[in-house]
């Protein structure tokens, strides 16, 4: 009986000692499963073509600004862009023109800033020949390459950059920083990963980096309150 008791205690001690390793192994497998899922996604063959189908140009007769048509689960299809060069009064009075796919120019139904996100949006009557990008909350991975595009002289021009880090601005907006040099025409352009997930829109750029405002599913909620 004494031997059986010792063996029983030995197995209990061994089991208790193995629990941390088992938990770590489960966590490791789960993390790699998620990583492999992103790695094994259906990667885009021509990112520029994927972006082009939802790309728009906003024109106030003085400057051109890029934008992207997105699909929000609650508020439908909206154009998302950077707000830095937009006049809020002009947005609300529908004084901007929006060019879509180089085919036609339309007037938005309404526009406004998105609180604390350095972005603005427009409501439009969406033509059938453009497709919105789904709105998501995808976070970039360190060193991951992302793609953006704009329209210059009637042609789609693509650019790529590598994710560096993220910072939080004074207004609470989470901004992702990418290495690379872009022109002012890219401001407001969408940025996607290799799987076509929308990571954000460009809100600032320089000769060494560009910054994109992060997204989340509730991004438009305060704008429509």
Short mmCIF file of C-alpha atoms in Angstrom, two decimals:
data_model
loop_
_atom_site.label_atom_id
_atom_site.label_comp_id
_atom_site.label_asym_id
_atom_site.label_seq_id
_atom_site.Cartn_x
_atom_site.Cartn_y
_atom_site.Cartn_z
CA UNK A 1 0.00 0.00 0.00
CA UNK A 2 2.89 2.30 0.85
CA UNK A 3 4.46 1.72 -2.57
CA UNK A 4 1.15 2.44 -4.28
CA UNK A 5 0.80 5.65 -2.28
CA UNK A 6 4.28 6.78 -3.29
CA UNK A 7 3.59 6.05 -6.95
CA UNK A 8 0.29 7.94 -6.73
CA UNK A 9 1.99 10.97 -5.19
CA UNK A 10 4.73 10.80 -7.83
CA UNK A 11 2.20 10.99 -10.69
CA UNK A 12 0.35 13.88 -9.02
CA UNK A 13 3.61 15.81 -8.63
CA UNK A 14 4.58 15.05 -12.22
CA UNK A 15 1.19 16.21 -13.50
CA UNK A 16 1.40 19.47 -11.55
CA UNK A 17 4.90 20.10 -12.92
CA UNK A 18 3.77 19.52 -16.50
CA UNK A 19 0.74 21.87 -16.37
CA UNK A 20 2.73 25.08 -17.18
CA UNK A 21 4.38 23.35 -20.14
CA UNK A 22 1.03 22.10 -21.43
CA UNK A 23 -0.49 25.60 -21.20
CA UNK A 24 2.53 27.09 -22.98
CA UNK A 25 2.29 24.49 -25.72
CA UNK A 26 -1.40 25.23 -26.28
CA UNK A 27 -0.67 28.95 -26.50
CA UNK A 28 2.20 28.37 -28.93
CA UNK A 29 0.07 26.18 -31.18
CA UNK A 30 -2.79 28.70 -31.16
CA UNK A 31 -0.47 31.60 -32.01
CA UNK A 32 1.15 29.72 -34.87
CA UNK A 33 -2.23 28.63 -36.15
CA UNK A 34 -3.34 32.28 -36.40
CA UNK A 35 -0.03 33.29 -37.99
CA UNK A 36 -0.20 30.50 -40.53
CA UNK A 37 -3.79 31.43 -41.33
CA UNK A 38 -2.65 34.93 -42.36
CA UNK A 39 0.42 33.53 -44.13
CA UNK A 40 -1.70 31.06 -46.11
CA UNK A 41 -4.38 33.54 -47.20
CA UNK A 42 -5.19 33.98 -50.87
CA UNK A 43 -2.56 36.59 -51.69
CA UNK A 44 -3.20 39.33 -54.21
CA UNK A 45 -1.48 38.88 -57.55
CA UNK A 46 -1.95 42.51 -58.65
CA UNK A 47 -2.60 44.72 -55.59
CA UNK A 48 -3.05 47.84 -57.74
CA UNK A 49 -6.04 46.34 -59.54
CA UNK A 50 -7.63 45.33 -56.24
CA UNK A 51 -7.26 48.86 -54.85
CA UNK A 52 -8.29 50.54 -58.10
CA UNK A 53 -11.81 49.12 -57.99
CA UNK A 54 -12.59 51.14 -54.82
CA UNK A 55 -10.37 54.19 -55.37
CA UNK A 56 -11.84 57.70 -55.74
CA UNK A 57 -10.45 61.22 -56.18
CA UNK A 58 -11.87 64.18 -54.24
CA UNK A 59 -11.60 67.55 -55.99
CA UNK A 60 -12.32 71.00 -54.58
CA UNK A 61 -10.99 72.77 -57.72
CA UNK A 62 -7.69 73.57 -55.99
CA UNK A 63 -6.25 70.22 -54.85
CA UNK A 64 -6.82 66.53 -55.48
CA UNK A 65 -7.18 64.10 -52.61
CA UNK A 66 -7.48 60.31 -52.75
CA UNK A 67 -10.19 58.34 -50.99
CA UNK A 68 -11.55 54.81 -50.78
CA UNK A 69 -15.06 53.38 -50.90
CA UNK A 70 -15.66 51.17 -47.86
CA UNK A 71 -18.57 49.02 -46.76
CA UNK A 72 -19.67 49.56 -43.16
CA UNK A 73 -21.96 46.90 -41.66
CA UNK A 74 -24.21 49.52 -40.04
CA UNK A 75 -24.07 52.61 -42.27
CA UNK A 76 -23.49 51.05 -45.69
CA UNK A 77 -21.09 52.29 -48.37
CA UNK A 78 -19.11 55.44 -47.55
CA UNK A 79 -16.01 57.17 -48.88
CA UNK A 80 -13.17 57.35 -46.38
CA UNK A 81 -10.26 59.80 -46.70
CA UNK A 82 -7.81 62.00 -44.79
CA UNK A 83 -9.34 65.11 -43.21
CA UNK A 84 -6.19 67.29 -43.06
CA UNK A 85 -6.91 69.14 -46.31
CA UNK A 86 -10.70 69.12 -46.09
CA UNK A 87 -12.88 72.04 -45.04
CA UNK A 88 -15.63 70.74 -42.75
CA UNK A 89 -18.12 73.43 -43.80
CA UNK A 90 -17.60 72.57 -47.47
CA UNK A 91 -18.08 68.89 -46.67
CA UNK A 92 -21.37 69.49 -44.90
CA UNK A 93 -22.57 71.82 -47.68
CA UNK A 94 -21.68 69.27 -50.40
CA UNK A 95 -19.22 71.58 -52.18
CA UNK A 96 -16.71 68.86 -53.06
CA UNK A 97 -16.75 66.82 -56.26
CA UNK A 98 -15.75 63.17 -56.33
CA UNK A 99 -14.31 61.45 -59.41
CA UNK A 100 -14.89 57.72 -59.64
CA UNK A 101 -12.82 55.40 -61.83
CA UNK A 102 -12.14 58.25 -64.30
CA UNK A 103 -15.67 57.73 -65.62
CA UNK A 104 -17.81 60.34 -63.95
CA UNK A 105 -17.87 63.09 -61.34
CA UNK A 106 -20.56 63.04 -58.67
CA UNK A 107 -21.65 65.27 -55.80
CA UNK A 108 -21.70 63.64 -52.36
CA UNK A 109 -24.91 63.59 -50.36
CA UNK A 110 -23.17 64.57 -47.12
CA UNK A 111 -19.70 64.74 -45.56
CA UNK A 112 -18.11 65.28 -42.16
CA UNK A 113 -15.03 64.68 -40.03
CA UNK A 114 -14.63 61.45 -38.05
CA UNK A 115 -13.95 62.45 -34.41
CA UNK A 116 -10.38 61.83 -33.19
CA UNK A 117 -9.35 59.80 -36.26
CA UNK A 118 -7.75 62.41 -38.60
CA UNK A 119 -10.15 61.21 -41.28
CA UNK A 120 -13.31 62.35 -43.01
CA UNK A 121 -16.11 60.58 -44.87
CA UNK A 122 -18.63 61.23 -47.63
CA UNK A 123 -21.99 59.63 -48.34
CA UNK A 124 -22.65 59.08 -52.03
CA UNK A 125 -25.09 57.36 -54.32
CA UNK A 126 -22.77 54.52 -55.26
CA UNK A 127 -22.41 53.58 -58.95
CA UNK A 128 -22.64 49.88 -59.73
CA UNK A 129 -19.24 49.63 -61.42
CA UNK A 130 -17.09 50.21 -58.31
CA UNK A 131 -16.69 47.85 -55.37
CA UNK A 132 -16.16 48.80 -51.73
CA UNK A 133 -13.49 47.34 -49.50
CA UNK A 134 -14.83 45.74 -46.31
CA UNK A 135 -14.14 47.71 -43.13
CA UNK A 136 -12.09 45.70 -40.64
CA UNK A 137 -9.70 46.06 -37.71
CA UNK A 138 -6.65 44.30 -39.13
CA UNK A 139 -3.37 45.07 -37.36
CA UNK A 140 -0.11 45.00 -39.35
CA UNK A 141 2.80 42.77 -38.37
CA UNK A 142 6.35 44.06 -37.87
CA UNK A 143 8.18 44.18 -41.20
CA UNK A 144 5.04 43.36 -43.18
CA UNK A 145 4.77 44.94 -46.64
CA UNK A 146 1.60 46.89 -47.44
CA UNK A 147 0.34 48.43 -50.68
CA UNK A 148 -1.33 51.69 -51.62
CA UNK A 149 -2.34 53.42 -54.84
CA UNK A 150 -3.62 56.67 -56.28
CA UNK A 151 -4.58 58.04 -59.68
CA UNK A 152 -2.08 60.36 -61.41
CA UNK A 153 -2.76 61.80 -64.86
CA UNK A 154 -5.54 59.29 -65.37
CA UNK A 155 -3.37 56.28 -64.52
CA UNK A 156 -3.28 54.16 -61.38
CA UNK A 157 0.07 54.37 -59.61
CA UNK A 158 0.95 51.85 -56.89
CA UNK A 159 3.45 52.09 -54.06
CA UNK A 160 4.48 49.74 -51.25
CA UNK A 161 6.01 50.30 -47.82
CA UNK A 162 7.11 48.22 -44.86
CA UNK A 163 5.44 48.49 -41.45
CA UNK A 164 7.73 49.95 -38.79
CA UNK A 165 5.79 50.79 -35.63
CA UNK A 166 2.61 52.37 -34.23
CA UNK A 167 2.07 55.50 -32.16
CA UNK A 168 -0.92 57.04 -30.38
CA UNK A 169 -1.58 60.71 -31.16
CA UNK A 170 -2.73 63.29 -28.59
CA UNK A 171 -6.33 62.80 -29.74
CA UNK A 172 -6.12 59.06 -28.98
CA UNK A 173 -5.88 57.96 -32.61
CA UNK A 174 -3.71 54.87 -33.19
CA UNK A 175 -1.47 55.51 -36.21
CA UNK A 176 0.65 52.94 -38.06
CA UNK A 177 4.01 54.09 -39.49
CA UNK A 178 5.48 52.68 -42.72
CA UNK A 179 8.88 53.25 -44.29
CA UNK A 180 8.79 54.78 -47.76
CA UNK A 181 8.41 58.03 -49.63
CA UNK A 182 5.07 59.10 -51.11
CA UNK A 183 3.76 62.20 -52.85
CA UNK A 184 0.91 64.39 -51.61
CA UNK A 185 -1.44 62.76 -54.14
CA UNK A 186 -1.38 59.60 -51.99
CA UNK A 187 -2.95 61.33 -49.00
CA UNK A 188 -6.30 59.67 -48.30
CA UNK A 189 -5.32 56.54 -50.25
CA UNK A 190 -6.18 53.11 -48.85
CA UNK A 191 -3.43 50.83 -47.55
CA UNK A 192 -3.93 47.06 -47.77
CA UNK A 193 -1.93 44.00 -46.77
CA UNK A 194 -0.99 41.10 -49.05
CA UNK A 195 -4.36 39.44 -48.36
CA UNK A 196 -6.38 42.52 -49.37
CA UNK A 197 -7.33 43.54 -45.82
CA UNK A 198 -7.82 47.29 -45.45
CA UNK A 199 -5.33 48.52 -42.83
CA UNK A 200 -6.21 52.23 -42.95
CA UNK A 201 -5.87 55.37 -45.06
CA UNK A 202 -2.83 57.62 -45.43
CA UNK A 203 -3.07 60.77 -43.32
CA UNK A 204 0.50 62.05 -43.66
CA UNK A 205 3.68 61.37 -45.60
CA UNK A 206 7.26 62.54 -46.04
CA UNK A 207 10.40 61.56 -47.93
CA UNK A 208 11.11 58.77 -45.43
CA UNK A 209 7.80 57.48 -44.09
CA UNK A 210 4.03 57.59 -44.36
CA UNK A 211 1.42 57.27 -41.63
CA UNK A 212 -2.01 55.64 -41.79
CA UNK A 213 -4.93 56.05 -39.41
CA UNK A 214 -6.10 52.74 -37.96
CA UNK A 215 -9.63 51.45 -38.42
CA UNK A 216 -12.25 49.75 -36.28
CA UNK A 217 -15.84 48.55 -36.84
CA UNK A 218 -17.30 51.45 -34.79
CA UNK A 219 -15.43 54.17 -36.66
CA UNK A 220 -18.55 55.90 -38.05
CA UNK A 221 -20.78 55.54 -34.98
CA UNK A 222 -20.04 58.96 -33.42
CA UNK A 223 -20.31 60.71 -36.79
CA UNK A 224 -23.95 59.70 -37.16
CA UNK A 225 -25.10 60.39 -33.58
#
